[in-house]
Amino acid sequence: KRIVINERMSDEQTIKTAVHEVAHCLLHSKGSTQEFAERDIKEIQAESVAYTVCKELGIDTTDYSFTYVASWAYNRDTSVLKQNIDVICSTADHIIQQLKENLTLVAEKSKNIEEPIFKKISQKQLNTLNDANIDLSAHELKDEPGMYIVKIKASDLPKMEQALQSNSLKRS
């Protein structure tokens, strides 16, 4: 199934709508326990899940969500939410858990991303670094032939400085 969301909505409304549509996929897809529920029940479930998940994320969708649920529950008694509370809560909990797990993974990956360091060095220094097998990329400066800008990982900076210092000591 494909979910298409109007890109002209606010960020909050986009998130709420995405969660609403994911709830439909989880609850109402072929083979799911709620597949044959009536349309108004499906909308009440999906919007209630979206409201619950967004509330957990700190996004207030009260005005929209309450009106939306009320419009679908218009000809029903108030027990419709009570009858569906277990489905709504378990689906919201599932989505929240998945979000937390995925956000944790993203945070872990972003911790491991190093900001590159850029240094201006000479051709001789570049040769020294290449001989020392330091992982880098280099680009010659057009305005200064024989001079390079190198990009290295921050964790390789001490290794780079040691290689350059060792080379300069050899010459002394």
Tab-separated table of C-alpha atoms in Angstrom:
chain	number	residue	atom	x	y	z
A	1	LYS	CA	0.000	0.000	0.000
A	2	ARG	CA	1.118	3.562	-0.631
A	3	ILE	CA	0.471	6.535	1.643
A	4	VAL	CA	0.273	9.954	0.004
A	5	ILE	CA	0.197	13.069	2.178
A	6	ASN	CA	-0.560	16.635	1.107
A	7	GLU	CA	2.734	18.541	1.300
A	8	ARG	CA	1.038	21.887	1.979
A	9	MET	CA	0.120	20.971	5.551
A	10	SER	CA	1.972	22.143	8.650
A	11	ASP	CA	4.664	19.865	10.076
A	12	GLU	CA	2.397	18.912	12.981
A	13	GLN	CA	-0.528	18.085	10.700
A	14	THR	CA	1.767	16.094	8.402
A	15	ILE	CA	3.021	13.989	11.320
A	16	LYS	CA	-0.509	13.472	12.630
A	17	THR	CA	-1.754	12.459	9.190
A	18	ALA	CA	1.162	10.077	8.668
A	19	VAL	CA	0.429	8.368	11.999
A	20	HIS	CA	-3.301	8.252	11.127
A	21	GLU	CA	-2.513	6.508	7.825
A	22	VAL	CA	-0.019	4.113	9.442
A	23	ALA	CA	-2.725	3.232	11.977
A	24	HIS	CA	-5.078	2.415	9.081
A	25	CYS	CA	-2.396	0.158	7.574
A	26	LEU	CA	-1.789	-1.637	10.866
A	27	LEU	CA	-5.434	-1.973	11.843
A	28	HIS	CA	-7.362	-2.276	8.612
A	29	SER	CA	-5.159	-4.059	6.086
A	30	LYS	CA	-6.183	-7.355	4.576
A	31	GLY	CA	-5.942	-10.071	7.207
A	32	SER	CA	-5.916	-7.713	10.191
A	33	THR	CA	-8.293	-8.110	13.119
A	34	GLN	CA	-10.128	-4.873	12.261
A	35	GLU	CA	-10.216	-5.408	8.477
A	36	PHE	CA	-14.013	-5.657	8.321
A	37	ALA	CA	-14.884	-2.900	10.792
A	38	GLU	CA	-17.299	-0.245	9.551
A	39	ARG	CA	-15.738	2.847	7.992
A	40	ASP	CA	-16.713	5.154	10.855
A	41	ILE	CA	-15.121	2.789	13.373
A	42	LYS	CA	-11.960	2.632	11.240
A	43	GLU	CA	-11.725	6.435	11.170
A	44	ILE	CA	-12.357	6.722	14.904
A	45	GLN	CA	-9.651	4.137	15.594
A	46	ALA	CA	-7.065	5.669	13.257
A	47	GLU	CA	-7.577	9.234	14.463
A	48	SER	CA	-7.587	8.190	18.112
A	49	VAL	CA	-4.292	6.355	17.565
A	50	ALA	CA	-2.868	9.426	15.821
A	51	TYR	CA	-3.987	11.675	18.676
A	52	THR	CA	-2.433	9.351	21.281
A	53	VAL	CA	0.893	9.014	19.458
A	54	CYS	CA	1.112	12.748	18.774
A	55	LYS	CA	0.343	13.534	22.407
A	56	GLU	CA	3.281	11.277	23.381
A	57	LEU	CA	5.469	13.193	20.910
A	58	GLY	CA	4.394	16.536	22.389
A	59	ILE	CA	2.252	17.509	19.413
A	60	ASP	CA	-1.176	18.880	20.323
A	61	THR	CA	-3.797	17.752	17.820
A	62	THR	CA	-6.741	18.161	20.196
A	63	ASP	CA	-8.729	20.648	18.111
A	64	TYR	CA	-8.511	18.675	14.886
A	65	SER	CA	-8.621	15.151	16.322
A	66	PHE	CA	-11.584	15.680	18.653
A	67	THR	CA	-13.623	17.298	15.896
A	68	TYR	CA	-12.668	14.541	13.450
A	69	VAL	CA	-13.590	11.738	15.851
A	70	ALA	CA	-16.817	13.501	16.807
A	71	SER	CA	-17.790	13.807	13.126
A	72	TRP	CA	-17.376	10.041	12.612
A	73	ALA	CA	-19.050	9.169	15.952
A	74	TYR	CA	-21.955	11.560	15.350
A	75	ASN	CA	-24.687	8.906	15.060
A	76	ARG	CA	-23.196	6.570	17.648
A	77	ASP	CA	-23.359	6.559	21.404
A	78	THR	CA	-20.320	7.416	23.488
A	79	SER	CA	-19.520	3.765	24.114
A	80	VAL	CA	-17.840	3.568	20.678
A	81	LEU	CA	-14.535	4.819	22.135
A	82	LYS	CA	-14.831	2.537	25.160
A	83	GLN	CA	-15.423	-0.457	22.875
A	84	ASN	CA	-12.305	0.356	20.868
A	85	ILE	CA	-9.981	1.566	23.619
A	86	ASP	CA	-7.898	-1.635	23.730
A	87	VAL	CA	-7.310	-1.592	19.965
A	88	ILE	CA	-6.512	2.128	20.034
A	89	CYS	CA	-4.089	1.857	22.982
A	90	SER	CA	-2.266	-1.246	21.767
A	91	THR	CA	-1.816	0.210	18.277
A	92	ALA	CA	-0.634	3.559	19.653
A	93	ASP	CA	1.785	1.754	21.995
A	94	HIS	CA	3.135	-0.281	19.083
A	95	ILE	CA	3.740	2.834	16.955
A	96	ILE	CA	5.329	4.708	19.871
A	97	GLN	CA	7.666	1.763	20.562
A	98	GLN	CA	8.653	1.561	16.889
A	99	LEU	CA	9.322	5.302	16.792
A	100	LYS	CA	11.434	5.153	19.947
A	101	GLU	CA	13.453	2.212	18.617
A	102	ASN	CA	14.027	3.905	15.261
A	103	LEU	CA	14.910	7.242	16.836
A	104	THR	CA	17.390	5.451	19.098
A	105	LEU	CA	18.990	3.834	16.042
A	106	VAL	CA	19.203	7.177	14.250
A	107	ALA	CA	20.737	8.803	17.328
A	108	GLU	CA	23.285	5.976	17.607
A	109	LYS	CA	24.241	6.335	13.950
A	110	SER	CA	24.559	10.114	14.205
A	111	LYS	CA	26.931	9.725	17.191
A	112	ASN	CA	29.221	7.686	14.981
A	113	ILE	CA	29.348	10.262	12.209
A	114	GLU	CA	32.515	12.297	12.463
A	115	GLU	CA	32.755	15.857	11.314
A	116	PRO	CA	35.580	16.109	8.790
A	117	ILE	CA	38.621	18.306	9.390
A	118	PHE	CA	40.031	20.431	6.574
A	119	LYS	CA	43.712	21.400	6.503
A	120	LYS	CA	45.844	23.306	4.043
A	121	ILE	CA	49.108	21.436	3.360
A	122	SER	CA	51.973	21.374	0.857
A	123	GLN	CA	52.722	18.732	-1.772
A	124	LYS	CA	55.535	17.333	0.442
A	125	GLN	CA	53.172	17.059	3.401
A	126	LEU	CA	50.593	15.342	1.207
A	127	ASN	CA	53.216	12.812	0.100
A	128	THR	CA	54.101	12.175	3.756
A	129	LEU	CA	50.454	11.555	4.650
A	130	ASN	CA	49.980	9.244	1.668
A	131	ASP	CA	53.109	7.301	2.710
A	132	ALA	CA	51.634	6.995	6.229
A	133	ASN	CA	48.419	5.503	4.749
A	134	ILE	CA	46.202	8.161	6.283
A	135	ASP	CA	42.682	8.099	4.844
A	136	LEU	CA	42.112	11.498	3.248
A	137	SER	CA	40.914	13.290	0.169
A	138	ALA	CA	42.944	16.146	-1.320
A	139	HIS	CA	42.273	18.924	-3.791
A	140	GLU	CA	44.946	21.208	-5.185
A	141	LEU	CA	44.295	24.907	-4.751
A	142	LYS	CA	43.985	26.622	-8.133
A	143	ASP	CA	45.401	29.889	-6.840
A	144	GLU	CA	48.325	28.193	-5.055
A	145	PRO	CA	49.933	25.410	-7.108
A	146	GLY	CA	51.598	22.808	-4.890
A	147	MET	CA	49.227	23.547	-1.989
A	148	TYR	CA	46.291	21.287	-1.112
A	149	ILE	CA	43.180	21.258	1.003
A	150	VAL	CA	42.841	17.837	2.613
A	151	LYS	CA	39.791	16.419	4.299
A	152	ILE	CA	40.377	13.845	7.041
A	153	LYS	CA	38.358	12.293	9.834
A	154	ALA	CA	38.727	14.033	13.173
A	155	SER	CA	39.886	10.738	14.693
A	156	ASP	CA	42.795	10.665	12.179
A	157	LEU	CA	44.033	14.149	13.124
A	158	PRO	CA	46.535	12.937	15.771
A	159	LYS	CA	47.875	10.333	13.325
A	160	MET	CA	48.218	13.040	10.660
A	161	GLU	CA	50.059	15.409	13.004
A	162	GLN	CA	52.359	12.620	14.190
A	163	ALA	CA	53.228	11.650	10.590
A	164	LEU	CA	53.981	15.273	9.678
A	165	GLN	CA	56.024	15.803	12.853
A	166	SER	CA	58.006	12.567	12.351
A	167	ASN	CA	58.804	13.594	8.771
A	168	SER	CA	59.977	17.058	9.820
A	169	LEU	CA	62.212	15.509	12.522
A	170	LYS	CA	63.783	13.178	9.949
A	171	ARG	CA	64.851	16.209	7.912
A	172	SER	CA	66.395	18.032	10.879
